[in-house]
Amino acid sequence: MAAPPILRDIFNAYREQRGEEDDGVLFEDEQAPISRLDVLVYRPTGAADMTSFATIGMAAKEMPAAPGSGRGGRAELHLGRRGPLTRPEEHAIAVRLANLAIHPFITGMQLSWGHMIGFREDFPTFPGCRSVFLAGPLSAEGQDYVHTSAGAVRVINVVPITDAERERGRALTPVDFAHSLLEHADIFAERPQ
């Protein structure tokens, strides 16, 4: 079956911004809230020492409008991890992102900038990080939305965080917490234990 136009628009926007992906992981399940989700993998280049991940498929459906100010809408997830990864590590991250992408459709609660989500175990390749902070653009050049023929799709940056960082985040506004993370840690790498 052909991809919906919104997903083709997102795919084309990714290609224009990032070039061709190096790999990808496909998740298909007709019984799942999202029947098809791709997690694209962009490996480090000479210019950037970063492995990047981007979902395509979450935006096929609008998220629920609760809780918070995100008002539902459509979104896709991005994650950056400093340095090269093994294929099993890439796959483990893709699985976690796929599970996070279906979270709003299983729980009835949207994902939006400023939210924190906890897990039972560490985020793959980020030991000691059992939660994620969902952020908007992480730099002045960062992307906030992908513009499509069906409207804007929010880009949610997934930032693995430690328990201590999560506690600090509860006491700050999301913007202040994002600035604090960027000032005190390399959010794209393992934290010192």
XYZ file of C-alpha atoms in Angstrom:
193
model
C 0.000 0.000 0.000
C 1.271 3.493 -0.833
C 2.345 5.758 2.010
C -0.034 8.594 2.926
C 0.974 11.949 1.373
C 1.966 13.397 4.764
C 4.538 10.629 5.265
C 5.909 11.089 1.759
C 6.258 14.812 2.518
C 8.192 14.020 5.718
C 10.413 11.513 3.922
C 11.188 14.052 1.184
C 11.902 16.775 3.768
C 14.334 14.449 5.585
C 16.079 13.624 2.305
C 16.391 17.320 1.467
C 17.760 18.229 4.911
C 19.905 15.196 5.728
C 20.498 13.389 2.472
C 19.910 9.689 2.022
C 19.659 7.612 5.175
C 22.341 4.987 5.812
C 19.944 2.381 7.123
C 16.528 1.964 8.626
C 14.414 -0.314 10.734
C 10.862 -1.107 9.641
C 8.136 -1.977 12.148
C 4.903 -3.361 10.670
C 1.892 -4.643 12.562
C -1.649 -4.300 11.225
C -2.971 -4.668 14.792
C -0.775 -1.895 16.248
C -1.961 1.697 16.666
C 0.473 2.639 13.891
C 0.539 -0.114 11.285
C 3.885 0.941 9.806
C 6.711 2.919 11.360
C 10.176 3.437 9.899
C 13.135 4.546 11.981
C 15.762 6.025 9.686
C 19.427 5.864 10.722
C 22.017 8.435 9.665
C 25.545 7.379 10.584
C 28.430 9.736 11.430
C 30.201 11.517 8.610
C 33.457 13.433 8.487
C 31.505 16.626 9.179
C 29.410 15.293 12.074
C 30.341 12.687 14.674
C 26.712 11.835 15.358
C 24.430 8.886 14.706
C 20.950 10.310 14.163
C 17.563 8.631 14.167
C 14.275 9.922 12.765
C 10.872 8.259 12.775
C 8.418 8.296 9.905
C 4.922 7.002 10.541
C 3.860 8.501 13.837
C 2.397 11.505 11.984
C 0.004 9.296 10.029
C -2.450 9.865 12.905
C -3.159 12.848 15.124
C -2.211 12.360 18.744
C -4.776 12.757 21.516
C -5.130 16.363 22.705
C -4.357 15.683 26.380
C -2.563 16.372 28.635
C -0.895 19.746 28.404
C -0.589 22.468 25.861
C 0.567 20.486 22.826
C -3.057 20.206 21.600
C -2.460 16.804 20.023
C -1.468 17.311 16.440
C 1.061 15.254 14.553
C 4.666 14.581 15.478
C 7.764 12.586 14.630
C 10.682 11.680 16.917
C 14.371 12.486 16.442
C 17.340 11.348 18.532
C 21.061 12.007 18.278
C 23.812 9.802 19.733
C 27.439 10.918 19.582
C 29.748 8.558 17.708
C 29.272 5.388 15.693
C 27.119 2.549 16.981
C 26.947 -1.156 16.243
C 23.971 -2.447 14.283
C 22.516 -4.134 17.399
C 22.798 -0.796 19.252
C 21.092 1.029 16.369
C 18.335 -1.578 16.380
C 17.826 -1.302 20.150
C 17.434 2.486 19.869
C 15.020 2.065 16.936
C 12.888 -0.337 19.008
C 12.733 2.140 21.895
C 11.771 4.982 19.536
C 9.077 2.830 17.910
C 7.617 2.001 21.311
C 7.691 5.672 22.260
C 5.982 6.599 18.963
C 2.966 4.404 19.732
C 2.779 5.575 23.376
C 0.187 8.326 22.734
C -2.091 5.982 20.834
C -1.973 3.301 23.534
C -2.268 5.589 26.575
C -4.528 8.286 25.124
C -1.973 10.917 26.169
C -0.060 13.083 23.728
C 3.694 13.504 23.599
C 4.904 17.071 23.403
C 7.853 19.318 24.092
C 8.619 19.488 27.789
C 7.254 16.061 28.713
C 9.341 13.472 30.566
C 8.731 9.735 30.170
C 10.255 7.085 32.432
C 11.205 3.500 31.597
C 11.960 0.421 33.672
C 15.419 0.071 32.155
C 18.140 2.268 30.710
C 17.688 3.849 27.299
C 19.861 1.823 24.884
C 23.491 3.098 24.747
C 22.775 5.638 27.514
C 23.572 3.743 30.742
C 22.016 5.348 33.816
C 19.355 7.133 31.725
C 15.998 5.558 32.568
C 13.909 8.497 31.348
C 13.681 10.805 28.370
C 13.012 14.514 28.111
C 11.053 15.462 25.002
C 12.424 18.711 23.632
C 11.839 21.155 20.866
C 14.804 22.507 18.904
C 18.081 22.023 20.772
C 19.931 24.810 18.965
C 19.188 27.988 17.049
C 19.443 25.941 13.838
C 17.344 23.090 15.217
C 14.172 22.012 13.493
C 10.830 22.570 15.212
C 8.386 21.401 12.536
C 8.358 19.575 9.216
C 5.987 21.413 6.906
C 3.760 19.081 4.901
C 0.755 19.363 2.605
C -1.391 18.306 5.601
C 0.076 20.955 7.929
C 2.984 21.240 10.324
C 4.362 18.093 11.997
C 6.116 18.726 15.319
C 9.679 17.429 15.634
C 10.193 16.010 19.124
C 13.820 15.531 20.141
C 14.216 12.571 22.481
C 16.887 13.280 25.107
C 17.784 10.419 27.476
C 18.208 11.690 31.051
C 19.405 10.316 34.373
C 17.245 10.054 37.497
C 19.041 13.090 38.978
C 18.434 15.097 35.806
C 14.762 14.114 35.860
C 14.439 15.318 39.461
C 16.078 18.630 38.510
C 13.722 18.874 35.531
C 10.681 18.613 37.772
C 11.752 21.820 39.540
C 12.351 23.847 36.355
C 10.303 25.033 33.424
C 10.896 22.886 30.316
C 12.867 25.689 28.618
C 15.058 26.216 31.690
C 15.585 22.468 32.015
C 16.631 22.175 28.363
C 19.133 25.025 28.837
C 20.418 23.386 32.029
C 20.947 20.061 30.247
C 22.799 21.709 27.383
C 25.042 23.635 29.810
C 25.886 20.736 32.134
C 26.019 17.581 30.005
C 26.741 16.213 26.589
C 23.154 15.118 25.984
C 24.241 13.075 22.968
C 26.579 10.759 24.911
C 26.762 8.596 28.008
C 26.767 10.534 31.261
C 29.652 9.956 33.673
C 28.651 7.397 36.289
